[in-house]
Amino acid sequence: MYLLIVFLPLLGSSVAGFFGRFLGSEGTAIMTTTCVSFSSILSLIAFYEVAPGASACYLRIAPWISSEMFDASWGFVFDSPTVVMLIVVTSISSLVHLYSISYMSEDPHSPRFMCYLSILTFFMPMLVTGDNSLQLFLGWEGVGLASYLLIHFWFTRLQADKAATKAMLVNRVGDFGLAPGISGRFTLFQTVDFSTIFARASAPRNSLISCNMRLNAITLICILLFIGAVGKSAQIGSHTWSPDAMEGPTPVSASIHAATMVTAGVFMIARCSPLFEYPPTALIVITSAGATTSFLAATTGILQNDLKRVIAYSTCSQLGYMIFACGISNYSVSVFHLMNHAFFKALLFLSAGSVIHAMSDEQDMRKMGGLASSFPFTYAMMLMGSLSLIGFPFLTGFYSKDVILELAYTKYTFSGNFAFWLGSVSVLFTSYYSFRSLFLTFLVPTNSFGRDILRCHDAPIPMAIPVILLALGSLFVGYLAKVDMMIGLGTNFWANSPFVLPKNEILAESEFAAPTITKLIPILFSTSGASLAYNVNPVADQFQRAFQTSTFCNRLYSFFNKRWFFDQVLNDFLVRSFLRFGYEVSFEALDKGAIEILGPYGISYTFRRLVERISKLQSGFVYHYAFAMLLGSTLFVTFSRMWDSLSSWVDNRSSFILIVSSFYNNKSSQE
């Protein structure tokens, strides 16, 4: 049963990929949706078996790589964090599959789309169930590949091509940290198996790695692993791919930003909590990066005009909360917020997709307005998702986001206070842009084309059913999961799987020692943001004109609307430098220079020229040959006798390069 959870989506993807043209759009959609739905049902059964009794299940299937001390096997672990992630991934993916049947019905390539969507659903369970670093890395890279294929699905669109390439390259930067982190763990612990690494995590706390400087090994490994999470989970510096990924179809955005790709980094940190608990420097870095990301993404979203981009920046902001929750050593609360966030974020994306689908693929909120009468169901669903997102009391988001802020406050450290205040201010901006998108899309006077207004319609039944189920999750999942199960005091739900040192355990203090005003700050900020959006956006034209007439306000508007100029800074100072280095050094100096001279082309050219010169010595006179033999013998005897004294002055490699270069230069001069 446990293996079926992982491999049923692969079966659906394989059938859709190999037999899609024979099954057709409907057959492919039914096959893939059925496989993922059965996987979701089996995930619920696995959750019932594993989580309440804290009875983890370990499966060792077959050996994979075995070389001396290096041993990596195909193994799966199903513990509490794993089954929670499996429920999130498979349930959200099954609803997205069901939604896509209607959403992509008019696309001629829908079998290919369903194949890609199922392969994404396969690689994510492969990532979360792996019991060793290599299997996690396999799922990690597979998720990145599947996201590239899905963002690039409409490959004839230039912006989709650019967005997919950007997502792939930015994630490669993150992998540049994750791969050395995995190698460092093997170097330090001589294994890639999680259980062995975690059992020995406290032993080499004073081990040092020397790279022209002496660094604590655990600290360095954790920071490298966090760099991998930064790329995958769209944290500051690597967050630019996430909004651009909106160029793909809306079900792709819902799947990537709610349940699969962006959650991989958070889960990886929670899985490796026994490592992250020991280096305090790494925890401070994680806390600071997560808090900064939540603030940056929230301030960027307030003046975006693309409906899906606003929700994408909301995702980046919420991921910042999850990351800094890990930084303050509350991994269980981070996974709890990840689960809650998946439901209301998928609800927001799919509701936005219903609007975009009905408005002829229009995503600019300035060209909408007045749609509440045409989309009453979608408006109600987006209102539920937005209220849950801002942490409205007793909805799903309230039970995890407010707990994260309370825990940050009761950490009583500089990094904790930094995260608390940035996170609280981010609540204000989150509330503002959530209600701004509602007002601009549904409530302000219409600014749409007449033909779009006449043709628009609310979500059809196949698209409405997944949205309704997600709305129920956005209303009740937080309450049902909180009550003495995931974050209740004394709960045995996690069974010590996200390991926390006793000195870092502050959940009881946040529950009973945090001042009442601290607990009320998020609610006050979310209310202020909603009221500000209500007062500003019904008069958006006057507000925007006031911004344009004031120099300072105009610059401020451009700063936030242009996303803090992150793309421009990265392009000017990093991307162009790397491109210049790649062309001038890697291509011209190495590929077309040294490698061609010393490689097959240079060697063949050298011997060809050498043979041409030697052939000119073939005069046909015997005394010429006798003289050449005498001269060669003399030189050979002389150098062989004097080699001991000459070897310290002669470098064979330099001589070879000099000889080859002389031939190459002769060719250039002749040309």
mmCIF file of N, CA and C in Angstrom, residues 325-422:
data_model
loop_
_atom_site.group_PDB
_atom_site.id
_atom_site.type_symbol
_atom_site.label_atom_id
_atom_site.label_comp_id
_atom_site.label_asym_id
_atom_site.label_seq_id
_atom_site.Cartn_x
_atom_site.Cartn_y
_atom_site.Cartn_z
ATOM 1 N N ALA A 325 10.138 30.068 10.958
ATOM 2 C CA ALA A 325 9.656 29.160 12.007
ATOM 3 C C ALA A 325 10.657 28.027 12.223
ATOM 4 N N CYS A 326 11.246 27.536 11.135
ATOM 5 C CA CYS A 326 12.327 26.547 11.279
ATOM 6 C C CYS A 326 13.540 27.170 11.958
ATOM 7 N N GLY A 327 13.818 28.442 11.652
ATOM 8 C CA GLY A 327 14.976 29.105 12.249
ATOM 9 C C GLY A 327 14.864 29.293 13.739
ATOM 10 N N ILE A 328 13.635 29.361 14.267
ATOM 11 C CA ILE A 328 13.467 29.469 15.720
ATOM 12 C C ILE A 328 13.163 28.098 16.329
ATOM 13 N N SER A 329 13.535 27.042 15.603
ATOM 14 C CA SER A 329 13.485 25.654 16.086
ATOM 15 C C SER A 329 12.073 25.158 16.345
ATOM 16 N N ASN A 330 11.130 25.582 15.528
ATOM 17 C CA ASN A 330 9.764 25.070 15.638
ATOM 18 C C ASN A 330 9.350 24.479 14.295
ATOM 19 N N TYR A 331 9.964 23.345 13.988
ATOM 20 C CA TYR A 331 9.763 22.710 12.692
ATOM 21 C C TYR A 331 8.347 22.158 12.550
ATOM 22 N N SER A 332 7.767 21.664 13.638
ATOM 23 C CA SER A 332 6.410 21.119 13.560
ATOM 24 C C SER A 332 5.402 22.211 13.220
ATOM 25 N N VAL A 333 5.582 23.408 13.792
ATOM 26 C CA VAL A 333 4.690 24.522 13.467
ATOM 27 C C VAL A 333 4.884 24.940 12.011
ATOM 28 N N SER A 334 6.121 24.869 11.526
ATOM 29 C CA SER A 334 6.393 25.211 10.132
ATOM 30 C C SER A 334 5.671 24.250 9.190
ATOM 31 N N VAL A 335 5.736 22.941 9.473
ATOM 32 C CA VAL A 335 5.042 21.960 8.637
ATOM 33 C C VAL A 335 3.533 22.127 8.760
ATOM 34 N N PHE A 336 3.063 22.494 9.951
ATOM 35 C CA PHE A 336 1.636 22.756 10.147
ATOM 36 C C PHE A 336 1.176 23.938 9.292
ATOM 37 N N HIS A 337 1.960 25.010 9.265
ATOM 38 C CA HIS A 337 1.608 26.155 8.422
ATOM 39 C C HIS A 337 1.714 25.784 6.945
ATOM 40 N N LEU A 338 2.669 24.929 6.608
ATOM 41 C CA LEU A 338 2.785 24.464 5.217
ATOM 42 C C LEU A 338 1.506 23.746 4.788
ATOM 43 N N MET A 339 0.990 22.894 5.666
ATOM 44 C CA MET A 339 -0.237 22.169 5.333
ATOM 45 C C MET A 339 -1.420 23.128 5.203
ATOM 46 N N ASN A 340 -1.567 24.040 6.157
ATOM 47 C CA ASN A 340 -2.676 24.994 6.096
ATOM 48 C C ASN A 340 -2.574 25.878 4.854
ATOM 49 N N HIS A 341 -1.357 26.340 4.581
ATOM 50 C CA HIS A 341 -1.132 27.240 3.453
ATOM 51 C C HIS A 341 -1.485 26.556 2.133
ATOM 52 N N ALA A 342 -1.249 25.256 2.040
ATOM 53 C CA ALA A 342 -1.524 24.552 0.782
ATOM 54 C C ALA A 342 -2.995 24.652 0.410
ATOM 55 N N PHE A 343 -3.874 24.571 1.384
ATOM 56 C CA PHE A 343 -5.310 24.580 1.078
ATOM 57 C C PHE A 343 -5.778 25.957 0.626
ATOM 58 N N PHE A 344 -5.460 27.006 1.404
ATOM 59 C CA PHE A 344 -6.000 28.300 0.978
ATOM 60 C C PHE A 344 -5.236 28.888 -0.200
ATOM 61 N N LYS A 345 -3.983 28.497 -0.408
ATOM 62 C CA LYS A 345 -3.273 29.015 -1.572
ATOM 63 C C LYS A 345 -3.754 28.324 -2.847
ATOM 64 N N ALA A 346 -3.995 27.032 -2.796
ATOM 65 C CA ALA A 346 -4.593 26.352 -3.958
ATOM 66 C C ALA A 346 -5.977 26.912 -4.247
ATOM 67 N N LEU A 347 -6.740 27.233 -3.198
ATOM 68 C CA LEU A 347 -8.062 27.835 -3.388
ATOM 69 C C LEU A 347 -7.953 29.174 -4.106
ATOM 70 N N LEU A 348 -7.001 30.006 -3.695
ATOM 71 C CA LEU A 348 -6.838 31.315 -4.332
ATOM 72 C C LEU A 348 -6.425 31.172 -5.794
ATOM 73 N N PHE A 349 -5.494 30.280 -6.081
ATOM 74 C CA PHE A 349 -5.028 30.118 -7.458
ATOM 75 C C PHE A 349 -6.142 29.571 -8.359
ATOM 76 N N LEU A 350 -6.858 28.572 -7.885
ATOM 77 C CA LEU A 350 -7.898 27.991 -8.729
ATOM 78 C C LEU A 350 -9.066 28.956 -8.906
ATOM 79 N N SER A 351 -9.371 29.745 -7.884
ATOM 80 C CA SER A 351 -10.416 30.765 -8.048
ATOM 81 C C SER A 351 -9.975 31.827 -9.038
ATOM 82 N N ALA A 352 -8.710 32.254 -8.934
ATOM 83 C CA ALA A 352 -8.185 33.214 -9.912
ATOM 84 C C ALA A 352 -8.195 32.602 -11.311
ATOM 85 N N GLY A 353 -7.908 31.300 -11.408
ATOM 86 C CA GLY A 353 -7.967 30.642 -12.711
ATOM 87 C C GLY A 353 -9.363 30.649 -13.306
ATOM 88 N N SER A 354 -10.394 30.526 -12.466
ATOM 89 C CA SER A 354 -11.765 30.590 -12.971
ATOM 90 C C SER A 354 -12.061 31.953 -13.585
ATOM 91 N N VAL A 355 -11.577 33.025 -12.926
ATOM 92 C CA VAL A 355 -11.773 34.375 -13.463
ATOM 93 C C VAL A 355 -11.007 34.540 -14.768
ATOM 94 N N ILE A 356 -9.740 34.133 -14.781
ATOM 95 C CA ILE A 356 -8.903 34.301 -15.973
ATOM 96 C C ILE A 356 -9.454 33.478 -17.133
ATOM 97 N N HIS A 357 -9.913 32.265 -16.837
ATOM 98 C CA HIS A 357 -10.456 31.383 -17.871
ATOM 99 C C HIS A 357 -11.696 31.997 -18.522
ATOM 100 N N ALA A 358 -12.536 32.625 -17.690
ATOM 101 C CA ALA A 358 -13.764 33.212 -18.223
ATOM 102 C C ALA A 358 -13.542 34.565 -18.891
ATOM 103 N N MET A 359 -12.441 35.247 -18.549
ATOM 104 C CA MET A 359 -12.165 36.581 -19.094
ATOM 105 C C MET A 359 -11.178 36.533 -20.254
ATOM 106 N N SER A 360 -11.178 35.452 -21.000
ATOM 107 C CA SER A 360 -10.319 35.309 -22.195
ATOM 108 C C SER A 360 -8.843 35.451 -21.843
ATOM 109 N N ASP A 361 -8.427 34.788 -20.756
ATOM 110 C CA ASP A 361 -7.028 34.744 -20.315
ATOM 111 C C ASP A 361 -6.475 36.112 -19.945
ATOM 112 N N GLU A 362 -7.317 37.015 -19.491
ATOM 113 C CA GLU A 362 -6.869 38.326 -19.017
ATOM 114 C C GLU A 362 -6.474 38.219 -17.551
ATOM 115 N N GLN A 363 -5.255 38.670 -17.209
ATOM 116 C CA GLN A 363 -4.748 38.580 -15.849
ATOM 117 C C GLN A 363 -4.551 39.938 -15.189
ATOM 118 N N ASP A 364 -4.667 41.032 -15.927
ATOM 119 C CA ASP A 364 -4.455 42.365 -15.380
ATOM 120 C C ASP A 364 -5.705 42.805 -14.616
ATOM 121 N N MET A 365 -5.556 43.042 -13.312
ATOM 122 C CA MET A 365 -6.706 43.424 -12.493
ATOM 123 C C MET A 365 -7.268 44.783 -12.894
ATOM 124 N N ARG A 366 -6.447 45.640 -13.508
ATOM 125 C CA ARG A 366 -6.934 46.953 -13.920
ATOM 126 C C ARG A 366 -7.936 46.848 -15.062
ATOM 127 N N LYS A 367 -7.946 45.716 -15.756
ATOM 128 C CA LYS A 367 -8.892 45.502 -16.848
ATOM 129 C C LYS A 367 -10.071 44.631 -16.429
ATOM 130 N N MET A 368 -10.268 44.518 -15.130
ATOM 131 C CA MET A 368 -11.403 43.761 -14.608
ATOM 132 C C MET A 368 -12.328 44.728 -13.874
ATOM 133 N N GLY A 369 -12.852 44.319 -12.743
ATOM 134 C CA GLY A 369 -13.730 45.164 -11.957
ATOM 135 C C GLY A 369 -15.193 44.851 -12.200
ATOM 136 N N GLY A 370 -15.981 44.955 -11.119
ATOM 137 C CA GLY A 370 -17.409 44.735 -11.240
ATOM 138 C C GLY A 370 -17.797 43.313 -11.566
ATOM 139 N N LEU A 371 -16.957 42.337 -11.232
ATOM 140 C CA LEU A 371 -17.240 40.950 -11.609
ATOM 141 C C LEU A 371 -17.987 40.176 -10.531
ATOM 142 N N ALA A 372 -18.278 40.810 -9.401
ATOM 143 C CA ALA A 372 -18.953 40.091 -8.315
ATOM 144 C C ALA A 372 -20.328 39.604 -8.745
ATOM 145 N N SER A 373 -21.015 40.382 -9.573
ATOM 146 C CA SER A 373 -22.345 39.963 -10.029
ATOM 147 C C SER A 373 -22.264 38.821 -11.036
ATOM 148 N N SER A 374 -21.197 38.783 -11.826
ATOM 149 C CA SER A 374 -21.035 37.720 -12.818
ATOM 150 C C SER A 374 -20.403 36.469 -12.225
ATOM 151 N N PHE A 375 -19.605 36.625 -11.158
ATOM 152 C CA PHE A 375 -18.898 35.503 -10.530
ATOM 153 C C PHE A 375 -19.215 35.447 -9.038
ATOM 154 N N PRO A 376 -20.452 35.293 -8.629
ATOM 155 C CA PRO A 376 -20.729 35.292 -7.177
ATOM 156 C C PRO A 376 -20.064 34.124 -6.449
ATOM 157 N N PHE A 377 -20.062 32.946 -7.069
ATOM 158 C CA PHE A 377 -19.434 31.787 -6.427
ATOM 159 C C PHE A 377 -17.927 31.992 -6.301
ATOM 160 N N THR A 378 -17.270 32.388 -7.392
ATOM 161 C CA THR A 378 -15.819 32.590 -7.364
ATOM 162 C C THR A 378 -15.439 33.701 -6.393
ATOM 163 N N TYR A 379 -16.256 34.762 -6.343
ATOM 164 C CA TYR A 379 -15.998 35.859 -5.400
ATOM 165 C C TYR A 379 -16.059 35.360 -3.961
ATOM 166 N N ALA A 380 -17.040 34.525 -3.642
ATOM 167 C CA ALA A 380 -17.152 33.990 -2.283
ATOM 168 C C ALA A 380 -15.951 33.102 -1.952
ATOM 169 N N MET A 381 -15.515 32.291 -2.915
ATOM 170 C CA MET A 381 -14.368 31.410 -2.674
ATOM 171 C C MET A 381 -13.072 32.212 -2.473
ATOM 172 N N MET A 382 -12.865 33.231 -3.284
ATOM 173 C CA MET A 382 -11.659 34.054 -3.125
ATOM 174 C C MET A 382 -11.698 34.831 -1.816
ATOM 175 N N LEU A 383 -12.886 35.241 -1.387
ATOM 176 C CA LEU A 383 -13.000 35.933 -0.098
ATOM 177 C C LEU A 383 -12.628 34.991 1.041
ATOM 178 N N MET A 384 -13.075 33.730 0.980
ATOM 179 C CA MET A 384 -12.694 32.756 2.007
ATOM 180 C C MET A 384 -11.186 32.532 2.024
ATOM 181 N N GLY A 385 -10.607 32.360 0.834
ATOM 182 C CA GLY A 385 -9.164 32.144 0.766
ATOM 183 C C GLY A 385 -8.384 33.334 1.265
ATOM 184 N N SER A 386 -8.816 34.536 0.947
ATOM 185 C CA SER A 386 -8.113 35.740 1.387
ATOM 186 C C SER A 386 -8.217 35.914 2.899
ATOM 187 N N LEU A 387 -9.395 35.647 3.466
ATOM 188 C CA LEU A 387 -9.550 35.750 4.921
ATOM 189 C C LEU A 387 -8.672 34.733 5.639
ATOM 190 N N SER A 388 -8.588 33.535 5.096
ATOM 191 C CA SER A 388 -7.706 32.532 5.698
ATOM 192 C C SER A 388 -6.245 32.931 5.557
ATOM 193 N N LEU A 389 -5.894 33.545 4.428
ATOM 194 C CA LEU A 389 -4.513 33.969 4.192
ATOM 195 C C LEU A 389 -4.071 35.032 5.193
ATOM 196 N N ILE A 390 -4.936 36.000 5.479
ATOM 197 C CA ILE A 390 -4.531 37.094 6.374
ATOM 198 C C ILE A 390 -4.614 36.699 7.841
ATOM 199 N N GLY A 391 -5.065 35.467 8.121
ATOM 200 C CA GLY A 391 -5.139 35.022 9.509
ATOM 201 C C GLY A 391 -6.379 35.504 10.226
ATOM 202 N N PHE A 392 -7.505 35.546 9.509
ATOM 203 C CA PHE A 392 -8.758 35.936 10.163
ATOM 204 C C PHE A 392 -9.079 34.926 11.259
ATOM 205 N N PRO A 393 -9.526 35.398 12.422
ATOM 206 C CA PRO A 393 -9.716 34.485 13.558
ATOM 207 C C PRO A 393 -10.576 33.279 13.229
ATOM 208 N N PHE A 394 -10.062 32.123 13.664
ATOM 209 C CA PHE A 394 -10.738 30.823 13.614
ATOM 210 C C PHE A 394 -10.820 30.226 12.216
ATOM 211 N N LEU A 395 -10.141 30.821 11.243
ATOM 212 C CA LEU A 395 -9.958 30.155 9.963
ATOM 213 C C LEU A 395 -8.612 29.439 9.967
ATOM 214 N N THR A 396 -8.340 28.687 8.903
ATOM 215 C CA THR A 396 -7.169 27.804 8.901
ATOM 216 C C THR A 396 -5.858 28.569 9.097
ATOM 217 N N GLY A 397 -5.679 29.682 8.388
ATOM 218 C CA GLY A 397 -4.418 30.405 8.503
ATOM 219 C C GLY A 397 -4.166 30.982 9.868
ATOM 220 N N PHE A 398 -5.222 31.259 10.625
ATOM 221 C CA PHE A 398 -5.087 31.879 11.946
ATOM 222 C C PHE A 398 -4.343 30.972 12.909
ATOM 223 N N TYR A 399 -4.580 29.663 12.825
ATOM 224 C CA TYR A 399 -4.051 28.741 13.822
ATOM 225 C C TYR A 399 -2.558 28.477 13.652
ATOM 226 N N SER A 400 -1.995 28.799 12.517
ATOM 227 C CA SER A 400 -0.563 28.550 12.331
ATOM 228 C C SER A 400 0.241 29.847 12.238
ATOM 229 N N LYS A 401 -0.268 30.841 11.500
ATOM 230 C CA LYS A 401 0.508 32.072 11.336
ATOM 231 C C LYS A 401 0.677 32.797 12.667
ATOM 232 N N ASP A 402 -0.393 32.934 13.449
ATOM 233 C CA ASP A 402 -0.290 33.642 14.718
ATOM 234 C C ASP A 402 0.616 32.913 15.701
ATOM 235 N N VAL A 403 0.590 31.573 15.659
ATOM 236 C CA VAL A 403 1.476 30.803 16.539
ATOM 237 C C VAL A 403 2.934 31.055 16.179
ATOM 238 N N ILE A 404 3.242 31.141 14.876
ATOM 239 C CA ILE A 404 4.620 31.403 14.448
ATOM 240 C C ILE A 404 5.101 32.749 14.987
ATOM 241 N N LEU A 405 4.249 33.782 14.897
ATOM 242 C CA LEU A 405 4.644 35.110 15.392
ATOM 243 C C LEU A 405 4.808 35.108 16.912
ATOM 244 N N GLU A 406 3.934 34.417 17.632
ATOM 245 C CA GLU A 406 4.081 34.337 19.087
ATOM 246 C C GLU A 406 5.372 33.621 19.474
ATOM 247 N N LEU A 407 5.692 32.555 18.754
ATOM 248 C CA LEU A 407 6.939 31.833 19.040
ATOM 249 C C LEU A 407 8.150 32.700 18.764
ATOM 250 N N ALA A 408 8.100 33.499 17.688
ATOM 251 C CA ALA A 408 9.230 34.391 17.390
ATOM 252 C C ALA A 408 9.418 35.420 18.500
ATOM 253 N N TYR A 409 8.317 35.921 19.052
ATOM 254 C CA TYR A 409 8.425 36.916 20.123
ATOM 255 C C TYR A 409 9.026 36.311 21.386
ATOM 256 N N THR A 410 8.574 35.113 21.759
ATOM 257 C CA THR A 410 9.036 34.493 23.002
ATOM 258 C C THR A 410 10.381 33.792 22.843
ATOM 259 N N LYS A 411 11.003 33.928 21.696
ATOM 260 C CA LYS A 411 12.373 33.427 21.552
ATOM 261 C C LYS A 411 13.342 34.283 22.350
ATOM 262 N N TYR A 412 12.993 35.571 22.549
ATOM 263 C CA TYR A 412 13.778 36.512 23.348
ATOM 264 C C TYR A 412 15.226 36.620 22.867
ATOM 265 N N THR A 413 15.397 36.656 21.573
ATOM 266 C CA THR A 413 16.710 36.901 20.979
ATOM 267 C C THR A 413 16.551 38.008 19.942
ATOM 268 N N PHE A 414 17.675 38.545 19.505
ATOM 269 C CA PHE A 414 17.608 39.604 18.499
ATOM 270 C C PHE A 414 16.991 39.080 17.208
ATOM 271 N N SER A 415 17.400 37.883 16.788
ATOM 272 C CA SER A 415 16.844 37.334 15.553
ATOM 273 C C SER A 415 15.358 37.032 15.708
ATOM 274 N N GLY A 416 14.930 36.595 16.898
ATOM 275 C CA GLY A 416 13.524 36.341 17.121
ATOM 276 C C GLY A 416 12.687 37.608 17.067
ATOM 277 N N ASN A 417 13.170 38.687 17.725
ATOM 278 C CA ASN A 417 12.442 39.964 17.667
ATOM 279 C C ASN A 417 12.420 40.525 16.246
ATOM 280 N N PHE A 418 13.537 40.372 15.543
ATOM 281 C CA PHE A 418 13.613 40.818 14.149
ATOM 282 C C PHE A 418 12.554 40.105 13.306
ATOM 283 N N ALA A 419 12.444 38.778 13.482
ATOM 284 C CA ALA A 419 11.461 38.008 12.724
ATOM 285 C C ALA A 419 10.040 38.381 13.141
ATOM 286 N N PHE A 420 9.827 38.621 14.440
ATOM 287 C CA PHE A 420 8.479 38.946 14.904
ATOM 288 C C PHE A 420 7.991 40.253 14.299
ATOM 289 N N TRP A 421 8.801 41.292 14.338
ATOM 290 C CA TRP A 421 8.326 42.589 13.856
ATOM 291 C C TRP A 421 8.213 42.628 12.338
ATOM 292 N N LEU A 422 9.164 42.025 11.635
ATOM 293 C CA LEU A 422 9.017 41.976 10.179
ATOM 294 C C LEU A 422 7.809 41.129 9.782
#
